[in-house]
mmCIF file of C-alpha atoms in Angstrom:
data_model
loop_
_atom_site.group_PDB
_atom_site.id
_atom_site.type_symbol
_atom_site.label_atom_id
_atom_site.label_comp_id
_atom_site.label_asym_id
_atom_site.label_seq_id
_atom_site.Cartn_x
_atom_site.Cartn_y
_atom_site.Cartn_z
ATOM 1 C CA UNK T 14 16.387 69.159 61.356
ATOM 2 C CA UNK T 15 15.458 67.974 57.847
ATOM 3 C CA UNK T 16 12.236 66.448 59.203
ATOM 4 C CA UNK T 17 11.442 69.692 61.060
ATOM 5 C CA UNK T 18 11.939 71.871 57.970
ATOM 6 C CA UNK T 19 9.942 69.600 55.665
ATOM 7 C CA UNK T 20 7.076 69.165 58.141
ATOM 8 C CA UNK T 21 6.719 72.929 58.673
ATOM 9 C CA UNK T 22 6.975 73.542 54.927
ATOM 10 C CA UNK T 23 4.273 70.993 54.039
ATOM 11 C CA UNK T 24 1.949 71.189 57.074
ATOM 12 C CA UNK T 25 2.719 74.551 58.669
ATOM 13 C CA UNK T 26 4.102 75.220 62.148
ATOM 14 C CA UNK T 27 1.097 73.676 63.895
ATOM 15 C CA UNK T 28 1.676 70.463 61.981
ATOM 16 C CA UNK T 29 4.347 69.865 64.630
ATOM 17 C CA UNK T 30 1.564 69.663 67.233
ATOM 18 C CA UNK T 31 -0.571 66.935 65.634
ATOM 19 C CA UNK T 32 -1.673 64.540 68.366
ATOM 20 C CA UNK T 33 -1.013 67.077 71.143
ATOM 21 C CA UNK T 34 -4.631 66.946 72.375
ATOM 22 C CA UNK T 35 -4.388 63.177 72.887
ATOM 23 C CA UNK T 36 -1.092 63.609 74.743
ATOM 24 C CA UNK T 37 -2.511 66.363 76.948
ATOM 25 C CA UNK T 38 -5.494 64.175 77.830
ATOM 26 C CA UNK T 39 -3.705 60.902 78.542
ATOM 27 C CA UNK T 40 -0.118 61.733 79.556
ATOM 28 C CA UNK T 41 -1.220 62.743 83.082
ATOM 29 C CA UNK T 42 -2.887 59.414 83.985
ATOM 30 C CA UNK T 43 -0.031 57.569 82.241
ATOM 31 C CA UNK T 44 2.639 59.251 84.374
ATOM 32 C CA UNK T 45 0.474 58.978 87.505
ATOM 33 C CA UNK T 46 0.135 55.209 87.004
ATOM 34 C CA UNK T 47 3.827 54.791 86.157
ATOM 35 C CA UNK T 48 5.223 56.726 89.125
ATOM 36 C CA UNK T 49 2.685 55.529 91.690
ATOM 37 C CA UNK T 50 2.970 51.885 90.566
ATOM 38 C CA UNK T 51 6.751 52.005 90.897
ATOM 39 C CA UNK T 52 6.458 53.332 94.466
ATOM 40 C CA UNK T 53 3.792 50.700 95.240
ATOM 41 C CA UNK T 54 5.992 47.836 94.038
ATOM 42 C CA UNK T 55 9.107 49.253 95.703
ATOM 43 C CA UNK T 56 7.226 49.474 99.012
ATOM 44 C CA UNK T 57 5.996 45.865 98.822
ATOM 45 C CA UNK T 58 9.354 44.534 97.643
ATOM 46 C CA UNK T 59 11.324 46.193 100.457
ATOM 47 C CA UNK T 60 12.044 44.121 103.553
ATOM 48 C CA UNK T 61 11.512 45.967 106.813
ATOM 49 C CA UNK T 62 12.316 49.297 105.166
ATOM 50 C CA UNK T 63 15.782 48.146 104.095
ATOM 51 C CA UNK T 64 17.443 49.396 100.915
ATOM 52 C CA UNK T 65 16.223 47.574 97.821
ATOM 53 C CA UNK T 66 18.649 45.447 95.863
ATOM 54 C CA UNK T 67 19.189 46.361 92.204
ATOM 55 C CA UNK T 68 17.219 43.292 91.118
ATOM 56 C CA UNK T 69 14.201 44.322 93.232
ATOM 57 C CA UNK T 70 14.434 47.882 91.896
ATOM 58 C CA UNK T 71 14.333 46.484 88.365
ATOM 59 C CA UNK T 72 11.416 44.229 89.325
ATOM 60 C CA UNK T 73 9.480 47.245 90.624
ATOM 61 C CA UNK T 74 10.210 49.084 87.376
ATOM 62 C CA UNK T 75 8.981 46.071 85.418
ATOM 63 C CA UNK T 76 5.672 46.169 87.325
ATOM 64 C CA UNK T 77 5.292 49.915 86.723
ATOM 65 C CA UNK T 78 5.959 49.557 82.988
ATOM 66 C CA UNK T 79 3.420 46.745 82.717
ATOM 67 C CA UNK T 80 0.708 48.742 84.515
ATOM 68 C CA UNK T 81 1.095 51.874 82.401
ATOM 69 C CA UNK T 82 0.388 50.223 79.016
ATOM 70 C CA UNK T 83 -3.350 50.276 79.747
ATOM 71 C CA UNK T 84 -3.161 54.014 79.001
ATOM 72 C CA UNK T 85 0.002 54.203 76.873
ATOM 73 C CA UNK T 86 -1.131 51.894 74.057
ATOM 74 C CA UNK T 87 -4.351 53.743 73.070
ATOM 75 C CA UNK T 88 -2.610 57.108 73.598
ATOM 76 C CA UNK T 89 0.238 56.166 71.243
ATOM 77 C CA UNK T 90 -2.171 54.562 68.790
ATOM 78 C CA UNK T 91 -4.330 57.691 68.438
ATOM 79 C CA UNK T 92 -1.347 60.067 68.413
ATOM 80 C CA UNK T 93 0.330 58.143 65.597
ATOM 81 C CA UNK T 94 -2.875 58.081 63.505
ATOM 82 C CA UNK T 95 -3.269 61.858 63.855
ATOM 83 C CA UNK T 96 0.363 62.455 62.924
ATOM 84 C CA UNK T 97 0.130 60.034 59.991
ATOM 85 C CA UNK T 98 -2.994 61.784 58.716
ATOM 86 C CA UNK T 99 -1.018 65.017 58.337
ATOM 87 C CA UNK T 100 1.916 63.213 56.733
ATOM 88 C CA UNK T 101 -0.265 61.396 54.177
ATOM 89 C CA UNK T 102 -2.219 64.588 53.396
ATOM 90 C CA UNK T 103 1.064 66.398 52.725
ATOM 91 C CA UNK T 104 2.213 63.560 50.453
ATOM 92 C CA UNK T 105 -1.034 63.768 48.477
ATOM 93 C CA UNK T 106 -0.371 67.423 47.774
ATOM 94 C CA UNK T 107 3.263 66.921 46.762
ATOM 95 C CA UNK T 108 3.155 63.479 45.106
ATOM 96 C CA UNK T 109 -0.467 62.500 44.496
ATOM 97 C CA UNK T 110 0.371 59.520 42.302
ATOM 98 C CA UNK T 111 2.748 58.040 44.892
ATOM 99 C CA UNK T 112 0.098 58.005 47.586
ATOM 100 C CA UNK T 113 -3.136 57.661 45.690
ATOM 101 C CA UNK T 114 -2.743 55.866 42.312
ATOM 102 C CA UNK T 115 -6.037 57.280 41.056
ATOM 103 C CA UNK T 116 -4.822 60.859 41.401
ATOM 104 C CA UNK T 117 -5.115 63.538 44.070
ATOM 105 C CA UNK T 118 -7.870 63.055 46.608
ATOM 106 C CA UNK T 119 -9.025 65.806 48.922
ATOM 107 C CA UNK T 120 -9.198 64.305 52.408
ATOM 108 C CA UNK T 121 -9.816 66.192 55.613
ATOM 109 C CA UNK T 122 -7.612 65.250 58.546
ATOM 110 C CA UNK T 123 -9.620 63.187 61.054
ATOM 111 C CA UNK T 124 -9.992 64.101 64.694
ATOM 112 C CA UNK T 125 -9.056 61.876 67.625
ATOM 113 C CA UNK T 126 -12.746 61.197 68.339
ATOM 114 C CA UNK T 127 -13.373 60.159 64.713
ATOM 115 C CA UNK T 128 -10.399 57.796 64.759
ATOM 116 C CA UNK T 129 -11.542 56.334 68.098
ATOM 117 C CA UNK T 130 -15.092 55.776 66.829
ATOM 118 C CA UNK T 131 -13.844 54.157 63.608
ATOM 119 C CA UNK T 132 -11.490 51.822 65.449
ATOM 120 C CA UNK T 133 -14.156 50.814 67.973
ATOM 121 C CA UNK T 134 -16.725 50.262 65.200
ATOM 122 C CA UNK T 135 -14.404 48.221 62.988
ATOM 123 C CA UNK T 136 -12.269 46.294 65.474
ATOM 124 C CA UNK T 137 -13.769 46.854 68.907
ATOM 125 C CA UNK T 138 -11.669 47.719 71.949
ATOM 126 C CA UNK T 139 -8.825 45.607 70.494
ATOM 127 C CA UNK T 140 -8.429 48.242 67.759
ATOM 128 C CA UNK T 141 -7.177 50.752 70.341
ATOM 129 C CA UNK T 142 -4.689 48.179 71.635
ATOM 130 C CA UNK T 143 -3.040 47.283 68.334
ATOM 131 C CA UNK T 144 0.700 47.088 68.993
ATOM 132 C CA UNK T 145 0.176 46.162 72.671
ATOM 133 C CA UNK T 146 2.957 43.565 72.515
ATOM 134 C CA UNK T 147 5.431 46.047 71.029
ATOM 135 C CA UNK T 148 4.382 48.685 73.585
ATOM 136 C CA UNK T 149 5.089 46.215 76.396
ATOM 137 C CA UNK T 150 8.448 45.389 74.818
ATOM 138 C CA UNK T 151 9.272 49.105 74.903
ATOM 139 C CA UNK T 152 7.781 50.315 78.190
ATOM 140 C CA UNK T 153 8.793 47.419 80.444
ATOM 141 C CA UNK T 154 12.539 47.607 79.582
ATOM 142 C CA UNK T 155 12.307 51.419 79.713
ATOM 143 C CA UNK T 156 11.014 51.294 83.294
ATOM 144 C CA UNK T 157 13.499 48.565 84.261
ATOM 145 C CA UNK T 158 16.325 50.893 83.182
ATOM 146 C CA UNK T 159 14.791 54.225 84.187
ATOM 147 C CA UNK T 160 13.605 53.729 87.775
ATOM 148 C CA UNK T 161 16.714 52.064 89.291
ATOM 149 C CA UNK T 162 18.966 54.554 87.467
ATOM 150 C CA UNK T 163 16.884 57.516 88.665
ATOM 151 C CA UNK T 164 16.725 56.238 92.251
ATOM 152 C CA UNK T 165 20.496 55.741 92.483
ATOM 153 C CA UNK T 166 21.329 59.073 90.818
ATOM 154 C CA UNK T 167 18.825 60.855 93.063
ATOM 155 C CA UNK T 168 20.306 59.229 96.182
ATOM 156 C CA UNK T 169 23.705 60.677 95.320
ATOM 157 C CA UNK T 170 22.306 64.187 95.825
ATOM 158 C CA UNK T 171 20.532 63.579 99.121
ATOM 159 C CA UNK T 172 21.376 65.788 102.075
ATOM 160 C CA UNK T 173 22.079 63.270 104.805
ATOM 161 C CA UNK T 174 20.935 59.669 105.055
ATOM 162 C CA UNK T 175 17.212 60.393 105.386
ATOM 163 C CA UNK T 176 16.803 63.861 103.894
ATOM 164 C CA UNK T 177 15.235 64.268 100.445
ATOM 165 C CA UNK T 178 17.340 65.368 97.504
ATOM 166 C CA UNK T 179 16.927 69.001 96.350
ATOM 167 C CA UNK T 180 14.440 69.456 93.518
ATOM 168 C CA UNK T 181 17.163 70.261 90.990
ATOM 169 C CA UNK T 182 18.884 66.933 91.746
ATOM 170 C CA UNK T 183 15.600 65.107 91.064
ATOM 171 C CA UNK T 184 15.211 67.081 87.834
ATOM 172 C CA UNK T 185 18.730 66.292 86.604
ATOM 173 C CA UNK T 186 18.394 62.644 87.666
ATOM 174 C CA UNK T 187 15.097 62.374 85.778
ATOM 175 C CA UNK T 188 16.648 63.942 82.675
ATOM 176 C CA UNK T 189 19.695 61.667 82.655
ATOM 177 C CA UNK T 190 17.785 58.483 83.471
ATOM 178 C CA UNK T 191 14.985 59.321 81.004
ATOM 179 C CA UNK T 192 17.279 60.072 78.059
ATOM 180 C CA UNK T 193 19.405 56.977 78.755
ATOM 181 C CA UNK T 194 16.388 54.661 78.887
ATOM 182 C CA UNK T 195 14.807 56.323 75.832
ATOM 183 C CA UNK T 196 17.865 55.717 73.632
ATOM 184 C CA UNK T 197 18.216 52.149 74.953
ATOM 185 C CA UNK T 198 14.673 51.153 73.915
ATOM 186 C CA UNK T 199 14.497 53.254 70.727
ATOM 187 C CA UNK T 200 14.683 50.185 68.408
ATOM 188 C CA UNK T 201 11.491 48.827 69.970
ATOM 189 C CA UNK T 202 9.861 52.258 69.691
ATOM 190 C CA UNK T 203 10.562 52.240 65.945
ATOM 191 C CA UNK T 204 8.903 48.799 65.659
ATOM 192 C CA UNK T 205 5.912 49.890 67.752
ATOM 193 C CA UNK T 206 5.367 53.026 65.655
ATOM 194 C CA UNK T 207 5.504 51.060 62.386
ATOM 195 C CA UNK T 208 2.992 48.503 63.691
ATOM 196 C CA UNK T 209 0.558 51.151 64.932
ATOM 197 C CA UNK T 210 0.566 53.162 61.681
ATOM 198 C CA UNK T 211 -2.693 52.203 59.947
ATOM 199 C CA UNK T 212 -2.600 54.771 57.104
ATOM 200 C CA UNK T 213 0.206 54.148 54.633
ATOM 201 C CA UNK T 214 1.283 55.315 51.219
ATOM 202 C CA UNK T 215 1.290 52.839 48.334
ATOM 203 C CA UNK T 216 5.093 52.535 48.520
ATOM 204 C CA UNK T 217 5.210 51.817 52.268
ATOM 205 C CA UNK T 218 5.554 48.352 53.821
ATOM 206 C CA UNK T 219 2.844 46.653 55.851
ATOM 207 C CA UNK T 220 3.705 44.400 58.785
ATOM 208 C CA UNK T 221 1.964 41.337 60.197
ATOM 209 C CA UNK T 222 3.730 41.418 63.560
ATOM 210 C CA UNK T 223 6.887 42.255 65.507
ATOM 211 C CA UNK T 224 9.046 39.585 63.839
ATOM 212 C CA UNK T 225 7.862 40.503 60.343
ATOM 213 C CA UNK T 226 8.492 44.195 61.090
ATOM 214 C CA UNK T 227 12.068 43.522 62.285
ATOM 215 C CA UNK T 228 12.815 41.375 59.238
ATOM 216 C CA UNK T 229 11.502 43.931 56.725
ATOM 217 C CA UNK T 230 13.245 46.888 58.372
ATOM 218 C CA UNK T 231 16.573 45.021 58.411
ATOM 219 C CA UNK T 232 16.153 43.933 54.788
ATOM 220 C CA UNK T 233 14.943 47.258 53.358
ATOM 221 C CA UNK T 234 16.609 49.884 55.563
ATOM 222 C CA UNK T 235 19.416 48.203 57.468
ATOM 223 C CA UNK T 236 20.205 48.141 61.230
ATOM 224 C CA UNK T 237 20.625 51.939 61.416
ATOM 225 C CA UNK T 238 16.842 52.337 60.909
ATOM 226 C CA UNK T 239 16.263 51.109 64.471
ATOM 227 C CA UNK T 240 18.002 54.219 65.803
ATOM 228 C CA UNK T 241 15.872 56.659 63.797
ATOM 229 C CA UNK T 242 14.557 59.395 66.059
ATOM 230 C CA UNK T 243 16.738 58.370 69.031
ATOM 231 C CA UNK T 244 18.287 61.841 69.381
ATOM 232 C CA UNK T 245 14.909 63.592 69.137
ATOM 233 C CA UNK T 246 13.306 61.113 71.534
ATOM 234 C CA UNK T 247 16.067 61.663 74.098
ATOM 235 C CA UNK T 248 15.560 65.452 73.856
ATOM 236 C CA UNK T 249 11.834 65.020 74.545
ATOM 237 C CA UNK T 250 11.990 62.338 77.242
ATOM 238 C CA UNK T 251 14.724 64.042 79.309
ATOM 239 C CA UNK T 252 12.767 67.186 80.340
ATOM 240 C CA UNK T 253 9.489 65.235 80.412
ATOM 241 C CA UNK T 254 10.704 62.867 83.118
ATOM 242 C CA UNK T 255 12.766 65.539 84.845
ATOM 243 C CA UNK T 256 9.649 67.700 85.291
ATOM 244 C CA UNK T 257 7.431 64.717 86.154
ATOM 245 C CA UNK T 258 9.793 63.571 88.920
ATOM 246 C CA UNK T 259 10.108 67.069 90.412
ATOM 247 C CA UNK T 260 6.316 67.508 90.467
ATOM 248 C CA UNK T 261 5.897 64.039 91.968
ATOM 249 C CA UNK T 262 8.560 64.500 94.643
ATOM 250 C CA UNK T 263 7.287 67.952 95.603
ATOM 251 C CA UNK T 264 3.921 66.358 96.358
ATOM 252 C CA UNK T 265 1.883 68.497 93.962
ATOM 253 C CA UNK T 266 -0.640 65.678 93.512
ATOM 254 C CA UNK T 267 -1.226 65.361 97.254
ATOM 255 C CA UNK T 268 -1.493 69.171 97.538
ATOM 256 C CA UNK T 269 -4.230 69.306 94.868
ATOM 257 C CA UNK T 270 -6.061 66.322 96.347
ATOM 258 C CA UNK T 271 -6.069 67.997 99.779
ATOM 259 C CA UNK T 272 -8.605 70.524 98.444
ATOM 260 C CA UNK T 273 -11.123 67.812 97.606
ATOM 261 C CA UNK T 274 -13.942 67.288 100.117
ATOM 262 C CA UNK T 275 -12.988 64.630 102.643
ATOM 263 C CA UNK T 276 -15.370 61.717 103.179
ATOM 264 C CA UNK T 277 -16.535 61.337 106.769
ATOM 265 C CA UNK T 278 -16.214 57.907 108.418
#
């Protein structure tokens, strides 16, 4: 609540939506890859259509989490830079000396395209994949926890052995599984965010890697810092995955694709 009030006060209400355009553009392919990859791996890991063991469900989730980082890493990287740009600009207005030792500097917030061009020019495609290791450390365990938990919760609400669960059961299962997995991997999300933040104030730490980031956070902020944002993240992830699972299970993707022209053999 303190973060919300201060962000609105310094950046305005729409400061809460920095990075939304990047999310809108890339969250659809990210979720499509994640959900479809999990089904793909579950199908190939099942033996003669028999029920998957918990280990195989976790293995399928691991594969899905690994596949999605091709989209997740650049999406998170750009989103964080856009959000940081607003934060640093607000700091320059309130405490110019703390952010810019030479005094206040008028800087316009960059766009996602400008950030992308700068990263590609300076560091190549690797610039968009900074923090890839930390993203893998977050998304793979998330999927290992999320998909088996969702599948088992969803099965509890099925009508009969073969019938699909009602949409509200899929929604609730997605919410519970998503929030549980989000809180479980929040420490890694904190590390990933710190590593992907390129624009920093003069008083903020810089990190050379995952190990260095963990060491400095523990030394300067204590273990509780790894749970920063866990409550907010759970509130966001729960409806996100609840809605995504309902849309996926209702076959909205297949319905939309059915309108595309079919290729003749």
